[in-house]
Short mmCIF file of C-alpha atoms in Angstrom, two decimals:
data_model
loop_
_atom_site.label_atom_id
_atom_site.label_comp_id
_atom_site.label_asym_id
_atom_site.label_seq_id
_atom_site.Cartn_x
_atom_site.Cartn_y
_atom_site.Cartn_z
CA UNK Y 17 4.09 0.74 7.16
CA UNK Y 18 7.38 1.12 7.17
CA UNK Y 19 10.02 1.66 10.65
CA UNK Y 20 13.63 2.92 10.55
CA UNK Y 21 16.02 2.14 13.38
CA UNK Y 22 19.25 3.28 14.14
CA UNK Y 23 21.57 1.34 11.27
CA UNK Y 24 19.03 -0.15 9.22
CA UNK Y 25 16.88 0.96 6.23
CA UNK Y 26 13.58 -0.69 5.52
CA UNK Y 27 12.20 0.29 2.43
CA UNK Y 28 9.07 -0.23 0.49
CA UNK Y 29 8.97 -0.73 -3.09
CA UNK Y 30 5.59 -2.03 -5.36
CA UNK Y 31 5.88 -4.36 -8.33
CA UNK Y 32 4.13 -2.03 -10.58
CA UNK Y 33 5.90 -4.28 -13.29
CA UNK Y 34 3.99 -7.20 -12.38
CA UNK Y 35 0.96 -5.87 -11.22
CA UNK Y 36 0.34 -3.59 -14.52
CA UNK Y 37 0.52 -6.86 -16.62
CA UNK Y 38 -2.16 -8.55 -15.11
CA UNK Y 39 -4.32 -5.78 -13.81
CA UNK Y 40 -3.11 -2.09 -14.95
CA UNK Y 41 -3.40 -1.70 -11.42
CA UNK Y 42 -0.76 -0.70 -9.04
CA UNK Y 43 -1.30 -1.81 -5.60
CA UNK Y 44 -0.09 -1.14 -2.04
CA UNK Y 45 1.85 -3.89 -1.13
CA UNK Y 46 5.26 -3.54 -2.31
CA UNK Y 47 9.34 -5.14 -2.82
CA UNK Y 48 11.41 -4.44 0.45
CA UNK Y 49 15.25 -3.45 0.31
CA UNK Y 50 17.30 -3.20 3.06
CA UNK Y 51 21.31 -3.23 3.59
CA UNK Y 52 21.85 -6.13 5.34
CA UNK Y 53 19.56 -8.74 4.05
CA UNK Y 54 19.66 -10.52 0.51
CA UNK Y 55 17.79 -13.69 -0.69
CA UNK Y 56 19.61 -16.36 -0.95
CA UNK Y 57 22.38 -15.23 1.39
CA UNK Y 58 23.62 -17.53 3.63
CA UNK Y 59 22.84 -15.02 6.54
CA UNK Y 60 19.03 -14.89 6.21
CA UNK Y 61 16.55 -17.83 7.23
CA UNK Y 62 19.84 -19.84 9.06
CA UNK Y 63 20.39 -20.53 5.19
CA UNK Y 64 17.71 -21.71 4.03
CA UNK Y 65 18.10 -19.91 0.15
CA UNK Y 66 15.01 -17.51 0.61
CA UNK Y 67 14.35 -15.61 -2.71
CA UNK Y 68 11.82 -12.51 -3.45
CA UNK Y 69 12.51 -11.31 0.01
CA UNK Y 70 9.81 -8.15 0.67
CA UNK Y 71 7.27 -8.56 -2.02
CA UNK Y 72 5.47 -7.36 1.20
CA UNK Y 73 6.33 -6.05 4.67
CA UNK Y 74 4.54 -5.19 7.77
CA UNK Y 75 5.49 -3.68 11.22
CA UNK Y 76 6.51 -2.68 14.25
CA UNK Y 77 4.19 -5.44 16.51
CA UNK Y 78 4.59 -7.48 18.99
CA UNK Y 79 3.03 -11.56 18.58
CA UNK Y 80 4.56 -12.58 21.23
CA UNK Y 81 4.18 -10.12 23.76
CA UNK Y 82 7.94 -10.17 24.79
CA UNK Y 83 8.62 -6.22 24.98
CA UNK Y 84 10.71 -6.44 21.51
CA UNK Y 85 8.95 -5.09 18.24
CA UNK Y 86 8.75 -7.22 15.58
CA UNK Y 87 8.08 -7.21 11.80
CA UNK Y 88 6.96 -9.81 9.45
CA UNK Y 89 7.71 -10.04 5.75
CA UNK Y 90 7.18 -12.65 2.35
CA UNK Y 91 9.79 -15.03 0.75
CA UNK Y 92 10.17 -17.53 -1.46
CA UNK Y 93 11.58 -21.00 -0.52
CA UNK Y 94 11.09 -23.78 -3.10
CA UNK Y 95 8.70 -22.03 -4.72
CA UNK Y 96 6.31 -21.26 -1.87
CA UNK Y 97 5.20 -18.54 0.29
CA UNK Y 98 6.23 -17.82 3.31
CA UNK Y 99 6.15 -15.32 6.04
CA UNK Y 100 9.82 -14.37 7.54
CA UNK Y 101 9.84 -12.47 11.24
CA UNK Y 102 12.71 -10.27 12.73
CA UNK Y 103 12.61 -9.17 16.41
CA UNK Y 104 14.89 -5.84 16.92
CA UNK Y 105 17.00 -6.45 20.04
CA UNK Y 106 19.07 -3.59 21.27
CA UNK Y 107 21.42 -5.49 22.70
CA UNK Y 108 22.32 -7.51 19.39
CA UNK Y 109 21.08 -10.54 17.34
CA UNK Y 110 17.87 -11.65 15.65
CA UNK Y 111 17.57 -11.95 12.58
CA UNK Y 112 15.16 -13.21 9.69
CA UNK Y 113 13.40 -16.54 10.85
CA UNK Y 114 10.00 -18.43 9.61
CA UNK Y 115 7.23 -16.67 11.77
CA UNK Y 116 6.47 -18.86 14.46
CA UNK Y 117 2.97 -20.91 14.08
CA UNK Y 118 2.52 -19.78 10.08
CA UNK Y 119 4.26 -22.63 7.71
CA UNK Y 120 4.50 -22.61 3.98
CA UNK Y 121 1.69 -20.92 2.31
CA UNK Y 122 0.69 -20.93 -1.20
CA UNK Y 123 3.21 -22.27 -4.36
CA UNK Y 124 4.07 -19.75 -7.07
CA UNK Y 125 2.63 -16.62 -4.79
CA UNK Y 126 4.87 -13.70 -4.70
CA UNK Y 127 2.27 -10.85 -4.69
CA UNK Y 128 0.39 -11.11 -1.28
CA UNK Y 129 -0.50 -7.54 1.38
CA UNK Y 130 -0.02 -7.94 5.28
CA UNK Y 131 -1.69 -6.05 7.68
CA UNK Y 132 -1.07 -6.07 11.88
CA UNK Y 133 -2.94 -5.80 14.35
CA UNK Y 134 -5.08 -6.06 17.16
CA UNK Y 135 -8.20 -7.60 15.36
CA UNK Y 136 -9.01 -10.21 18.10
CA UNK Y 137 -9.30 -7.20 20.64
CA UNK Y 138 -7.31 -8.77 23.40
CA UNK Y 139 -5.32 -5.24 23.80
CA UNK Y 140 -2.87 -6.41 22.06
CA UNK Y 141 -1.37 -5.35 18.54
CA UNK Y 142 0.20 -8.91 17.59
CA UNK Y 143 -2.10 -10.65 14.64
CA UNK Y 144 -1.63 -10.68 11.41
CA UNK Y 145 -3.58 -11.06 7.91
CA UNK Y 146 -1.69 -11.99 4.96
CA UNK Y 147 -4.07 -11.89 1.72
CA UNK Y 148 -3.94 -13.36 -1.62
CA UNK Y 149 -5.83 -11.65 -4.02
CA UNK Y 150 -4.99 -13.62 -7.27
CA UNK Y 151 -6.56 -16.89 -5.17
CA UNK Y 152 -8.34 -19.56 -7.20
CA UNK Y 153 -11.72 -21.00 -6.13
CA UNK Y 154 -14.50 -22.54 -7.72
CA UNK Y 155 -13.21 -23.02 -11.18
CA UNK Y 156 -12.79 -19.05 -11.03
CA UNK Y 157 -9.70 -17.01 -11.26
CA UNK Y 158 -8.09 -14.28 -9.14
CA UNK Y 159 -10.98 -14.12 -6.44
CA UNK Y 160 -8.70 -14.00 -3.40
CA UNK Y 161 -8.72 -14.93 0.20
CA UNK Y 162 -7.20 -13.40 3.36
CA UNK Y 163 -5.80 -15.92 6.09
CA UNK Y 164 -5.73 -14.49 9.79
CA UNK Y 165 -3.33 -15.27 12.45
CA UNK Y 166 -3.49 -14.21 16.01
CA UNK Y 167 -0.54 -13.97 17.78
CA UNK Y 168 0.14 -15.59 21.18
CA UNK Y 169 3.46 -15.60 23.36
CA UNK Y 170 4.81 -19.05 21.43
CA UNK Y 171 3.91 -17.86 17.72
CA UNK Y 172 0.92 -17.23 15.29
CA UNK Y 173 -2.21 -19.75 15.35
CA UNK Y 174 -4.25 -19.90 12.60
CA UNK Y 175 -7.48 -17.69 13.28
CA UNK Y 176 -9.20 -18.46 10.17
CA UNK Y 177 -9.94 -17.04 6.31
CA UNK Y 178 -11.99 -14.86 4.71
CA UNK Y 179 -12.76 -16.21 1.27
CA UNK Y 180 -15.73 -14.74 -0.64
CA UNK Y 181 -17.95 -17.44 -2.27
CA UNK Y 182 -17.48 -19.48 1.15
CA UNK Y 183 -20.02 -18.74 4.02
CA UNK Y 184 -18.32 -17.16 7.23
CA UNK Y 185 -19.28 -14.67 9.94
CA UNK Y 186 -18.53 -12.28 9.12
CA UNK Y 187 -19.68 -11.91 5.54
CA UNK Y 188 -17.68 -11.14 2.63
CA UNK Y 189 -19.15 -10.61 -1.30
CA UNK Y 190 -19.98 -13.21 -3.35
CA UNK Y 191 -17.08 -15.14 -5.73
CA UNK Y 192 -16.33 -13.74 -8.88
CA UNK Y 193 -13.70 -14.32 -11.72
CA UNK Y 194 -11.09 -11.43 -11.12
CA UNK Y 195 -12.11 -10.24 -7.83
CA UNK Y 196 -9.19 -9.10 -6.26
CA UNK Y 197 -10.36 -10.13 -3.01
CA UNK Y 198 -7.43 -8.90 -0.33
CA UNK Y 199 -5.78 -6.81 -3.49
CA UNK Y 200 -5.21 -4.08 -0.48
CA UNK Y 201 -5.63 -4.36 3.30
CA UNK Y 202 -4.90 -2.21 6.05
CA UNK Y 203 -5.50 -1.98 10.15
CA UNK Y 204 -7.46 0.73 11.23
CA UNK Y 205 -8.15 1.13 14.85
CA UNK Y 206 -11.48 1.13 16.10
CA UNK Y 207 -12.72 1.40 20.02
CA UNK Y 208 -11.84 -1.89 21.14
CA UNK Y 209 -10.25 -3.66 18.45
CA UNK Y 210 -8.60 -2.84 15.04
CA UNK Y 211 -10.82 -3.31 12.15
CA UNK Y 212 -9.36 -5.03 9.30
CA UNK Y 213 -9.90 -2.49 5.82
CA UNK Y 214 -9.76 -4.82 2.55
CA UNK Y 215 -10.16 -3.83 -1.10
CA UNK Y 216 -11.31 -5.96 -3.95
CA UNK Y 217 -10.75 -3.66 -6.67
CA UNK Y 218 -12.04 -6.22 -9.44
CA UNK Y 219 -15.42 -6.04 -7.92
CA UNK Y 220 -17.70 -6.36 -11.08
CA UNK Y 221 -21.48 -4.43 -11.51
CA UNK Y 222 -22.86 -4.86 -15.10
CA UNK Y 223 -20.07 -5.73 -16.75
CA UNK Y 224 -18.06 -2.71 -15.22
CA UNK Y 225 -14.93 -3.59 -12.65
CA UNK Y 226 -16.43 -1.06 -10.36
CA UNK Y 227 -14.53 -2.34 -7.12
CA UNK Y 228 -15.57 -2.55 -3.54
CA UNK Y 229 -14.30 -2.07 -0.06
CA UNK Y 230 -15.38 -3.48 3.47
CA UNK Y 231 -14.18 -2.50 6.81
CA UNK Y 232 -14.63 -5.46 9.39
CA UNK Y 233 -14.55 -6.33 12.89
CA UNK Y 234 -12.88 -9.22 13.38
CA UNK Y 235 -14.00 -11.27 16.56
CA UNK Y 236 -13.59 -14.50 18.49
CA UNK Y 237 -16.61 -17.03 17.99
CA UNK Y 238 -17.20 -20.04 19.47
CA UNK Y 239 -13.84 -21.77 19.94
CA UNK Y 240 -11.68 -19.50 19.15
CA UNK Y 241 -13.68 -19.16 15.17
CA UNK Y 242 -13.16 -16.37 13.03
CA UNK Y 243 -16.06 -14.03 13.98
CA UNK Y 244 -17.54 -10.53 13.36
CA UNK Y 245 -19.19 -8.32 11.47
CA UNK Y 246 -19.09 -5.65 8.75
CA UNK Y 247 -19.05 -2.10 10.44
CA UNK Y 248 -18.88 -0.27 7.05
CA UNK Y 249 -18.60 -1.11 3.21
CA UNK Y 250 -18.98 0.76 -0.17
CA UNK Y 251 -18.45 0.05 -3.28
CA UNK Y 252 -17.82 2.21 -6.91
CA UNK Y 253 -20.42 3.18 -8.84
CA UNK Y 254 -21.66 3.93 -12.63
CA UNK Y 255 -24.71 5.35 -13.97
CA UNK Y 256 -26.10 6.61 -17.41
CA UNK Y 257 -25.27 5.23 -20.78
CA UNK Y 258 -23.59 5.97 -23.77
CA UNK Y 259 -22.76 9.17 -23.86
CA UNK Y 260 -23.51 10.27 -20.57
CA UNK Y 261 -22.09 7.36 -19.17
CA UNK Y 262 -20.18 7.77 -15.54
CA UNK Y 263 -18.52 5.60 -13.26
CA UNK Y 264 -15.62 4.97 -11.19
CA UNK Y 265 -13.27 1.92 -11.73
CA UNK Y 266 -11.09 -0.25 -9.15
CA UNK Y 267 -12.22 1.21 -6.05
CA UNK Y 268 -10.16 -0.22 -3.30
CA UNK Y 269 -7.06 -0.31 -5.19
CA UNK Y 270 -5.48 0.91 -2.08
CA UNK Y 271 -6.54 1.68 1.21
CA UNK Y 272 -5.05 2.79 3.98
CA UNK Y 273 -5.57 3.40 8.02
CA UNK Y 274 -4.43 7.06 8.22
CA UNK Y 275 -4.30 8.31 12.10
CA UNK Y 276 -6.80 11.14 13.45
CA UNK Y 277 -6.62 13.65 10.64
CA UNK Y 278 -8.99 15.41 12.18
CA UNK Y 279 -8.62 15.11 16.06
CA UNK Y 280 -11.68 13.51 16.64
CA UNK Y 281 -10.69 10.64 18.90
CA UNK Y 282 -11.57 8.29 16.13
CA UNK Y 283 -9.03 6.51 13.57
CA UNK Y 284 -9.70 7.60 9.68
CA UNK Y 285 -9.15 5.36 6.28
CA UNK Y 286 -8.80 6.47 2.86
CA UNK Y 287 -9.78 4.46 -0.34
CA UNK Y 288 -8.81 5.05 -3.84
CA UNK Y 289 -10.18 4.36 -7.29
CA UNK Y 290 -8.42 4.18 -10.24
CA UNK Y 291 -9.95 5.72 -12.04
CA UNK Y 292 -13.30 7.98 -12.41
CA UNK Y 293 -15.30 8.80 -16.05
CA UNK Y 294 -16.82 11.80 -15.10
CA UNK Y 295 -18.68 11.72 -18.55
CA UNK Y 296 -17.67 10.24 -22.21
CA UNK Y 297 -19.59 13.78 -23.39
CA UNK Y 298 -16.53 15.56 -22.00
CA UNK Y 299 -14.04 12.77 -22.60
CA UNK Y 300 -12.53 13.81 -19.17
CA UNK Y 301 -11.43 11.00 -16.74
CA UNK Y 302 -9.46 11.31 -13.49
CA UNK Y 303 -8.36 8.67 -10.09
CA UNK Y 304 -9.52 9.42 -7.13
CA UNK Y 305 -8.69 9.13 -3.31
CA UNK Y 306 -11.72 9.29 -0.93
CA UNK Y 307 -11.09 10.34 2.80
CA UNK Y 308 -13.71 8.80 4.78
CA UNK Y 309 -13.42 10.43 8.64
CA UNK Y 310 -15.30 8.46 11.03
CA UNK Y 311 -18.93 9.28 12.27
CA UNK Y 312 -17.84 12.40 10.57
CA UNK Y 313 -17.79 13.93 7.27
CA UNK Y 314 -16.45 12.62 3.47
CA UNK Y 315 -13.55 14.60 1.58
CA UNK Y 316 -12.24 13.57 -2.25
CA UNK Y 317 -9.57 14.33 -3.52
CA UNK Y 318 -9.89 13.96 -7.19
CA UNK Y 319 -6.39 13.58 -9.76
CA UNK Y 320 -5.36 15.55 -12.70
CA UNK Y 321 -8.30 15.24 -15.58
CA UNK Y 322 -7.42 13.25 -18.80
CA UNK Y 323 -8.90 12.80 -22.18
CA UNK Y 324 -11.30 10.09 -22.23
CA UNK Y 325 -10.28 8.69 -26.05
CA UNK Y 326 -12.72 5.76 -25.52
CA UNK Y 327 -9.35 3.36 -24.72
CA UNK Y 328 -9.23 3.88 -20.50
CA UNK Y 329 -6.15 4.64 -19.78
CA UNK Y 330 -5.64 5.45 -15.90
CA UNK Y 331 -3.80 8.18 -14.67
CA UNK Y 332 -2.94 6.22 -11.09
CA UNK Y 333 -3.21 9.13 -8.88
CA UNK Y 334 -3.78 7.41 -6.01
CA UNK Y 335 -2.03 4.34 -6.45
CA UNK Y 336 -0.38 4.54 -3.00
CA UNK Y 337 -0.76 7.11 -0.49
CA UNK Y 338 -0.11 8.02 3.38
CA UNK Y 339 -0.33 10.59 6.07
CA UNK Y 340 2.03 12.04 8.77
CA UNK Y 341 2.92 15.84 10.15
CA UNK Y 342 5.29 16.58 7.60
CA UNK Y 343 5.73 20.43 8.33
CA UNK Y 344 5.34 20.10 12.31
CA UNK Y 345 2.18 21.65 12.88
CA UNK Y 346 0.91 18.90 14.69
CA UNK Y 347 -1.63 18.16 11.76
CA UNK Y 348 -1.38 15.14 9.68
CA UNK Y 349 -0.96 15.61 6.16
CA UNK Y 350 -1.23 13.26 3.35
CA UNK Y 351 1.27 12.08 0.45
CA UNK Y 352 -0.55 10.82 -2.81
CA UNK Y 353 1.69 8.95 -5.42
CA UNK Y 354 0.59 9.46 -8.89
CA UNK Y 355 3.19 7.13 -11.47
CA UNK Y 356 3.03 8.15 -14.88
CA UNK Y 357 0.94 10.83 -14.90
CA UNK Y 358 1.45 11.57 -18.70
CA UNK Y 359 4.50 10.32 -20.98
CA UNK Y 360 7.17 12.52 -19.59
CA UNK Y 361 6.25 13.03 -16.30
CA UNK Y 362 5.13 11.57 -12.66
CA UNK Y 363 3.95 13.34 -9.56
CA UNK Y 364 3.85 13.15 -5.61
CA UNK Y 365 1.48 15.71 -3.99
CA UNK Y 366 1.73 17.31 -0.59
CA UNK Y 367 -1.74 18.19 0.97
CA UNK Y 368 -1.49 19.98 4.26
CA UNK Y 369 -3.59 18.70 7.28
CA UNK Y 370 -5.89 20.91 9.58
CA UNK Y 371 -7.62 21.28 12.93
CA UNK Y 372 -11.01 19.55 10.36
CA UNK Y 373 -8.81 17.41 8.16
CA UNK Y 374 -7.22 17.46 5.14
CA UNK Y 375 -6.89 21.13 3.37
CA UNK Y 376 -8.42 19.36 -0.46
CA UNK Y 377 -9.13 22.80 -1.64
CA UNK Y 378 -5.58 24.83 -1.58
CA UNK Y 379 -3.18 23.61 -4.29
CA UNK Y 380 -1.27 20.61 -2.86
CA UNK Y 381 2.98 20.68 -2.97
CA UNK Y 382 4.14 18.80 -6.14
CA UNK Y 383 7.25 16.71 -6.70
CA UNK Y 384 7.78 15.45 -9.59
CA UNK Y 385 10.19 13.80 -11.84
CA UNK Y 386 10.87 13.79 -15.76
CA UNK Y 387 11.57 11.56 -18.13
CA UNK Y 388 12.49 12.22 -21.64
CA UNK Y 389 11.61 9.03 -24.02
CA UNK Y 390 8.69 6.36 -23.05
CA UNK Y 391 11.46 3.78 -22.05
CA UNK Y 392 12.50 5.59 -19.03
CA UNK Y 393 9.50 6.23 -17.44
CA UNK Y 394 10.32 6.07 -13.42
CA UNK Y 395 6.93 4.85 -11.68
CA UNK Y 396 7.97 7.76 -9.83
CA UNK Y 397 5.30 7.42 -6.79
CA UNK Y 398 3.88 4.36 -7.32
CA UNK Y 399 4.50 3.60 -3.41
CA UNK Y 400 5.01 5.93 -0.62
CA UNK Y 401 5.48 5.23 2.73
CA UNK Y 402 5.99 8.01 6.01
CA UNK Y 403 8.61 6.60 7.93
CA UNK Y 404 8.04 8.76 10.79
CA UNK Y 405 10.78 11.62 12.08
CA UNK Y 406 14.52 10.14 11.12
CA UNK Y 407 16.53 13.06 11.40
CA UNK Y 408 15.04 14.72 14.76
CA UNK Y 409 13.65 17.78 13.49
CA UNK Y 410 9.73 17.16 14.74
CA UNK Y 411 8.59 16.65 10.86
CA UNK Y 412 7.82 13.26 9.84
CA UNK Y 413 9.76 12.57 6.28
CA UNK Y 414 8.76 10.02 3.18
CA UNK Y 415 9.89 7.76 1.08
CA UNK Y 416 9.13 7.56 -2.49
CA UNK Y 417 9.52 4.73 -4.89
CA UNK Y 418 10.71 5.00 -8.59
CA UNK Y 419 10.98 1.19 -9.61
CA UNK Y 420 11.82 1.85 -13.20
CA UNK Y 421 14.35 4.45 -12.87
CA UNK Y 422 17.44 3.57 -15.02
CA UNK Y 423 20.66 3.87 -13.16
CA UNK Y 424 24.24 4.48 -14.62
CA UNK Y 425 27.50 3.27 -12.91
CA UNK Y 426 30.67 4.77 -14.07
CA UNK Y 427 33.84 2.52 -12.81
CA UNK Y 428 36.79 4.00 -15.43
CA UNK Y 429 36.93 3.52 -18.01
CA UNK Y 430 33.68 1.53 -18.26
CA UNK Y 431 29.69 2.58 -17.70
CA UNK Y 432 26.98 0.39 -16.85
CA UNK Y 433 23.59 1.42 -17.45
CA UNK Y 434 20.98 -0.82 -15.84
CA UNK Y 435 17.53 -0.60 -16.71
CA UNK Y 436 14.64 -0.47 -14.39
CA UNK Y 437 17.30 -0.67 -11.63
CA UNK Y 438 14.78 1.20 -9.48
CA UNK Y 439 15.25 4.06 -6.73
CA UNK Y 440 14.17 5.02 -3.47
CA UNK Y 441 14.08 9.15 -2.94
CA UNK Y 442 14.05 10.05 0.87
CA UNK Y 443 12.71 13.30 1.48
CA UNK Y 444 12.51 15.17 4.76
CA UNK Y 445 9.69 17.36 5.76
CA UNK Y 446 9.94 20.97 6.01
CA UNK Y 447 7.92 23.77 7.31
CA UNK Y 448 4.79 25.31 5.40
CA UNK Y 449 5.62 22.04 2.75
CA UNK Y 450 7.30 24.39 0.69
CA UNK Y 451 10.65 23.67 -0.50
CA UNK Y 452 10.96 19.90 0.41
CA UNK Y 453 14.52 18.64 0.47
CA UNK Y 454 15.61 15.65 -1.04
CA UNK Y 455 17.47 14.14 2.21
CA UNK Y 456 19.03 10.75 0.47
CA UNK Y 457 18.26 8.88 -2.57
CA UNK Y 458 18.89 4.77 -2.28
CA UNK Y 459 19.31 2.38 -4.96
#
């Protein structure tokens, strides 16, 4: 999630350049960049030489129930992880601190998601999981664990962890080598509480990195434990063989909480896959983002189709993706990021939200952005993030991500050219979708 305030720019990057060498998987959790704050700088942590700030970022909340909205975020100090909290004050100060409660985490971890919320179901939105899907445990690699936090009017106290391989209440899937556990989590509210949405994209059937994703309810046991229980899970799927061989891959890359999409009372999630084999007979193959509206009905939204040449080679539509009322009809609609959607070109789509849900049959709004030799391919889309109405005109606007985008500097007589520099487009919504503006672009 991502908040903009008067002065300040929060925004949301992913490190699809990390990520896509040890997974080919882009994920949701992403690099922060804002004006004011640098790593390193004297002026952030009281000076305490953060580095990486952002690698994740998660707000507005408020832990300690003081009336001023908070949001936490990851940095690096002496090589360890640690979560960083600013409180905005109107009336001046704050700043980036250690969160209250939650010391140093885990050494040489940059790539970790946050979610907030109100998982203990106390009415208020103030804890906080932090996962850490490339965990170690049991001789095994990349399994993952999420740690839980809830928040209290003096800071965070450790809740407890969801770890699979390690029995809790409530349960969580068995340990595996390249899991993923926590690669994606998200809050998604529920009647009393906020569930907590995880993916574990690694999630391995026969040999086949199927993926899986569980949507808990988190509650308080017997003093103060970690307690709960699974309110719904699925997983990917594959069937047939050889030829006629389908099945999804990497199911939970992302999920996401999405709002009322449509107006049902109840909260809806989405969960994508990257990517689906619809048959090897047709050599087609395409990513996926499932819409799963609660005690409702099941939409997909399936991506662009592509060769199947027996080397899988995802088309990450998908990879991130978001709702708001972009054209102020008071329906939410969604954004889907698809990076790299062939060599020369990647895509954001626009699908317009209904009085039922999402619209998945009429052709969505496309953005997209070219790129002329395999070098300068943008990641256009590889994260984006509503940020809600900035420029008063009723429409919520986006950002979108291009974390490879080379960027020139001309200072006479002299240019620079830097490469994957990276870019943040702003765009603002407009009526009917159709023509979105590009309101700012950041580097």
């Amino acid at each position: 999630m991502i908040h903009m305030r008067k002065g300040v720019w929060i925004v949301l990057l992913v490190p699809v350049f990390f990520l896509l060498s040890i997974m080919n998987l882009p994920i949701c959790a992403g690099i922060a960049k804002e004006g004011e704050w640098k790593g390193n700088d004297s002026s952030v942590g009281n000076g305490l030489g953060y580095t990486k700030l952002g690698y994740a970022i998660e707000g507005s909340f408020d832990s300690d129930n003081d009336g001023l909205l908070e949001f936490v975020t990851t940095g690096i100090q002496n090589g360890t992880l640690r979560i960083l909290l600013w409180e905005y004050n109107p009336s001046g100060g704050g700043g980036l601190s250690p969160a209250p409660g939650i010391g140093a985490l885990w050494s040489g971890v940059e790539v970790v998601d946050l979610a907030v919320g109100d998982f203990d179901g106390d009415g208020l939105r103030d804890d906080l999981a932090v996962s850490h899907p490339m965990f170690n445990t049991g001789g095994m690699s990349n399994v993952g664990t999420i740690s839980l936090y809830r928040g209290t009017p003096t800071g965070f106290v450790g809740w407890g962890s969801l770890t699979p391989g390690i029995t809790t209440t409530p349960p969580v899937p068995s340990a595996s080598a390249n899991l993923y556990w926590g690669w994606s989590i998200d809050a998604v509210g529920g009647d009393d509480r906020d569930y907590l949405l995880v993916g574990a994209p690694g999630y391995t059937v026969s040999n086949m990195q199927v993926g899986y994703a569980v949507l808990y309810s988190l509650e308080v046991g017997g003093g103060g434990a970690l307690g709960g229980h699974i309110v719904w899970s699925e997983r990917g799927w594959s069937k047939g063989t050889g030829t006629t061989l389908y099945h999804e891959r990497h199911y939970g890359a992302c999920v996401r909480g999405l709002g009322d999409l449509n107006g049902d009372g109840k909260e809806d999630f989405g969960v994508s896959n990257i990517y689906n084999v619809t048959t090897k007979a047709t050599n087609n193959m395409a990513s996926e983002v499932h819409l799963y509206y609660v005690e409702s009905k099941q939409d997909l939204i399936r991506g662009n189709l592509q060769t199947y040449t027996g080397v899988e080679t995802p088309t990450y539509f998908g990879s991130s993706f978001d709702s708001g009322d972009f054209n102020g009809d008071s329906y939410l609609d969604l954004v889907v990021g698809e990076p790299c959607t062939t060599s020369t070109q990647s895509r954001v789509y626009l699908y317009s939200g209904t009085s039922t849900g999402i619209n998945t049959g009429a052709n969505p709004v496309i953005i997209s952005k070219n790129v002329t030799f395999p070098e300068e391919l943008t990641y256009f889309g590889v994260e984006v993030e509503t940020i809600g109405d900035e420029n008063g005109d009723n429409m919520d606007d986006f950002m979108v991500g291009a974390p490879y985008e080379i960027v020139t500097r001309y200072k006479p007589p002299e240019h620079w050219t830097y490469y994957a520099a990276g870019r943040v487009y702003v765009y603002e919504g407009y009526p009917m979708l159709i023509p979105f503006r590009t309101l700012v672009s950041l580097y």
